[in-house]
Short mmCIF file of C-alpha atoms in Angstrom, two decimals:
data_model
loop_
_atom_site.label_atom_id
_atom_site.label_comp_id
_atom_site.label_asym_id
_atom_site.label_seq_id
_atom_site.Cartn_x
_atom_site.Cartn_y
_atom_site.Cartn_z
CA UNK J 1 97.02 94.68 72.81
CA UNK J 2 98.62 97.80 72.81
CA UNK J 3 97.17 101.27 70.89
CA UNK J 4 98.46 102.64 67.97
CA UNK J 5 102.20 104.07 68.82
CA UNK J 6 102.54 102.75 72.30
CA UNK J 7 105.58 100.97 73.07
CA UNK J 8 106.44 98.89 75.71
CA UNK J 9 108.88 101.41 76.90
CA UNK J 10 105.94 104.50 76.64
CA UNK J 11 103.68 102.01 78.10
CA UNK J 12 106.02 101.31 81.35
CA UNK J 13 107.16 105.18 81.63
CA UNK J 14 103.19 106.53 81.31
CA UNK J 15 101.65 104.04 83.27
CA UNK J 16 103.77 100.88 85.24
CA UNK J 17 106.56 103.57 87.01
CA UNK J 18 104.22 105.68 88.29
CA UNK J 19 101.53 103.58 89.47
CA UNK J 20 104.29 101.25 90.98
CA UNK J 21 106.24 103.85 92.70
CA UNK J 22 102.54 105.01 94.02
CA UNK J 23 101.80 101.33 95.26
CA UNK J 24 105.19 101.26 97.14
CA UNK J 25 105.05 104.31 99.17
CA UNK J 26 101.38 104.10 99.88
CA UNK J 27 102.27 100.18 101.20
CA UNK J 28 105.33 101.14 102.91
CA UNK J 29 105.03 104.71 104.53
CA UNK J 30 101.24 104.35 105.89
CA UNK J 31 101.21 101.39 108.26
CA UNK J 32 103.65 103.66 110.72
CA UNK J 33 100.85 106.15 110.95
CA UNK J 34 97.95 103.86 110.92
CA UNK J 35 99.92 101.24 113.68
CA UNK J 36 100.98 103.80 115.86
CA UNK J 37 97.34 105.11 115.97
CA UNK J 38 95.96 101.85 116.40
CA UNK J 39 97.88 100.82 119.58
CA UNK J 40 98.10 104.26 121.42
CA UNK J 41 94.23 105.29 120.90
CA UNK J 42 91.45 103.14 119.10
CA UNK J 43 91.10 101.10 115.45
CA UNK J 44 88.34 104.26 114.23
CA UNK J 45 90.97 106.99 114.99
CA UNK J 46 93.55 104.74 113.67
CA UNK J 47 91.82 104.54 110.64
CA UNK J 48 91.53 107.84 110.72
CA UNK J 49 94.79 108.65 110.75
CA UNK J 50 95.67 105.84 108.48
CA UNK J 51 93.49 107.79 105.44
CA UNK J 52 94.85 111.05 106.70
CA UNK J 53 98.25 109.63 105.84
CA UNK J 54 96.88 107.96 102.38
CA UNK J 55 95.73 111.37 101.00
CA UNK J 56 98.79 113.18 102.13
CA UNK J 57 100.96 110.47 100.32
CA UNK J 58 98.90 110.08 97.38
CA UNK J 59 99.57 114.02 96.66
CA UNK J 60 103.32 113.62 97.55
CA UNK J 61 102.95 110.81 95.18
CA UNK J 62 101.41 112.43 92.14
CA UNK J 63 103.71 115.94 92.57
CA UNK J 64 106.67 113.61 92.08
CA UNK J 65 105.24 111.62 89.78
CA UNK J 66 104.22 115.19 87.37
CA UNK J 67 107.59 116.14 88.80
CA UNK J 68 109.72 113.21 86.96
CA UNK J 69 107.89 113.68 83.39
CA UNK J 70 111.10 115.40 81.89
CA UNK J 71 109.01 115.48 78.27
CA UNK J 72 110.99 113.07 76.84
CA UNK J 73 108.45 110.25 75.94
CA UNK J 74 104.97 112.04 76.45
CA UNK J 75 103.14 115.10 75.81
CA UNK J 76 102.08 117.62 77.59
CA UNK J 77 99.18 115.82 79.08
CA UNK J 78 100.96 113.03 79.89
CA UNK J 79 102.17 114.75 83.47
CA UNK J 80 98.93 114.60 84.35
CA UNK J 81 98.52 110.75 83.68
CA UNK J 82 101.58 109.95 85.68
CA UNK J 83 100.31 112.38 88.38
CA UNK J 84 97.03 110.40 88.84
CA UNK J 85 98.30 106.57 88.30
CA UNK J 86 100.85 107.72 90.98
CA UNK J 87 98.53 109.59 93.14
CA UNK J 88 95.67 106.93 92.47
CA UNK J 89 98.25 103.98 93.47
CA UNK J 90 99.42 105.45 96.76
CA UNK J 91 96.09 106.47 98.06
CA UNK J 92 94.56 102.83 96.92
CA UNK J 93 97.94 101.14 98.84
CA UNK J 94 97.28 103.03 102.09
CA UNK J 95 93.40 103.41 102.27
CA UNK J 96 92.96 99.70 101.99
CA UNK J 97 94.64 99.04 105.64
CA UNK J 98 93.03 101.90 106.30
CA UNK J 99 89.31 101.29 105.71
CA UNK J 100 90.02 97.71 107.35
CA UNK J 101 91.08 99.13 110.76
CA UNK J 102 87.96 101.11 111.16
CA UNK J 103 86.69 97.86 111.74
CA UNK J 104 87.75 98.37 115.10
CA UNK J 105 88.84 96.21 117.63
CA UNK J 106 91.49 92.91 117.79
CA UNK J 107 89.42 92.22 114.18
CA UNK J 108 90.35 95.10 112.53
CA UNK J 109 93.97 95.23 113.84
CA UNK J 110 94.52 91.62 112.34
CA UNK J 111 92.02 92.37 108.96
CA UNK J 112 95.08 95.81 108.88
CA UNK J 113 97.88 93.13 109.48
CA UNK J 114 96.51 90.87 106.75
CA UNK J 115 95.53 93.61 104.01
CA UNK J 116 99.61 95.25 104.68
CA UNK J 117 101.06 91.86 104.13
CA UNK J 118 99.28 90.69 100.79
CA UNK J 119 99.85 94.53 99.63
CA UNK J 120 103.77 94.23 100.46
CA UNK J 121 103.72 91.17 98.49
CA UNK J 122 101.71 91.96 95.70
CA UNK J 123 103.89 95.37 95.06
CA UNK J 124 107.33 92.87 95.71
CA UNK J 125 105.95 90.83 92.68
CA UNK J 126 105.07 93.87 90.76
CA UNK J 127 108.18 95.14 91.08
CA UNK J 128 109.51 92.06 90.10
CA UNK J 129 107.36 91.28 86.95
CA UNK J 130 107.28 94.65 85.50
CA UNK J 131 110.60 96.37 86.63
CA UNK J 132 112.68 93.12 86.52
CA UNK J 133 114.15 93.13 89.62
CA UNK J 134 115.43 90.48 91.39
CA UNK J 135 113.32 88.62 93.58
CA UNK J 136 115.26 89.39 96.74
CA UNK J 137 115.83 92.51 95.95
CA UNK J 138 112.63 93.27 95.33
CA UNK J 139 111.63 91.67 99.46
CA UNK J 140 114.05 93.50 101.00
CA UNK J 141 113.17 96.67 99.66
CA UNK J 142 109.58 96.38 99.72
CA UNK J 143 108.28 93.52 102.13
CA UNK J 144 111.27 94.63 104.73
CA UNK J 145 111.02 98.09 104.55
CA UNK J 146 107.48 97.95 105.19
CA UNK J 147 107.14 95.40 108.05
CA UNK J 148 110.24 97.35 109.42
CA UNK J 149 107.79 100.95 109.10
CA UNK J 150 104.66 98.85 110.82
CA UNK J 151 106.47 97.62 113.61
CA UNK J 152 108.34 100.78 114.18
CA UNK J 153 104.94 102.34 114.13
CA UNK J 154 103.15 99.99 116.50
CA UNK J 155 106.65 100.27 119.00
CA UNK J 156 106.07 104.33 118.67
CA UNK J 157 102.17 104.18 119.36
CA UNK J 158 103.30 101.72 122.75
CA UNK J 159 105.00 104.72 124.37
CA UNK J 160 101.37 106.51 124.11
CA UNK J 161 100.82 104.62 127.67
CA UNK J 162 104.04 105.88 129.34
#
């Protein structure tokens, strides 16, 4: 149940958009960093570098998110909101592979694997559910585009050796 003078539309623009767009770029820009790490030096620097890369997109996150609150729906506290479900989302997205890798080890590589995967597919669905995009759409954008940043990391982090 929705409070008093919240609209579905209010509700997505303060709340769903932000947080979503949060969830995507945490789950699709910080497996490069955190891959990369993992295969050129060790799963606890990897990790590491993988929450170094959550905090810096969770506040690239939340200044766009404060950024896109033109006034038209919210007041003036409402930038903040957007700032921290889009901060909040993109720091929880990448510190979750994160905080698996410093596991170490083959066990933390594949626990980093696993926790990317679900997350790609769990924002895919989101995406599709509460933006109403189409379901391909919605995989090539998001489960693509963040394999494709993963393995691009990993292939980056190989050339450590050479």
């Amino acid at each position: 149940m929705r409070p008093r003078g919240q609209t579905r539309t209010t509700l997505r623009y303060r709340v769903s958009e932000p947080a979503l767009a949060g969830l995507t770029a945490g789950a699709v820009v910080v497996p490069a960093p955190l891959f990369a790490a993992a295969v050129a030096v060790d799963g606890w620097t990897a990790g590491l570098v993988g929450l170094a890369a959550a905090v810096g997109i969770a506040v690239h996150a939340a200044l766009a998110a404060a950024r896109d609150d033109e006034g038209a729906l919210s007041v003036g506290s409402e930038q903040i909101r957007r700032a921290a479900f889009g901060g909040g989302g993109a720091f929880l997205a990448g510190a979750l592979p994160s905080l698996s890798m410093l596991v170490g080890g083959t066990v933390g590589y594949v626990l980093a694997v696993s926790v990317v995967a679900v997350e790609l597919g769990v924002v895919a669905g989101l995406r599709v559910r509460l933006v109403g995009r189409d379901v391909t759409e919605a995989a090539v954008r998001v489960v693509l585009g963040g394999a494709l940043a993963a393995a691009l990391g990993a292939g980056l982090g190989s050339l450590a050796g050479l």
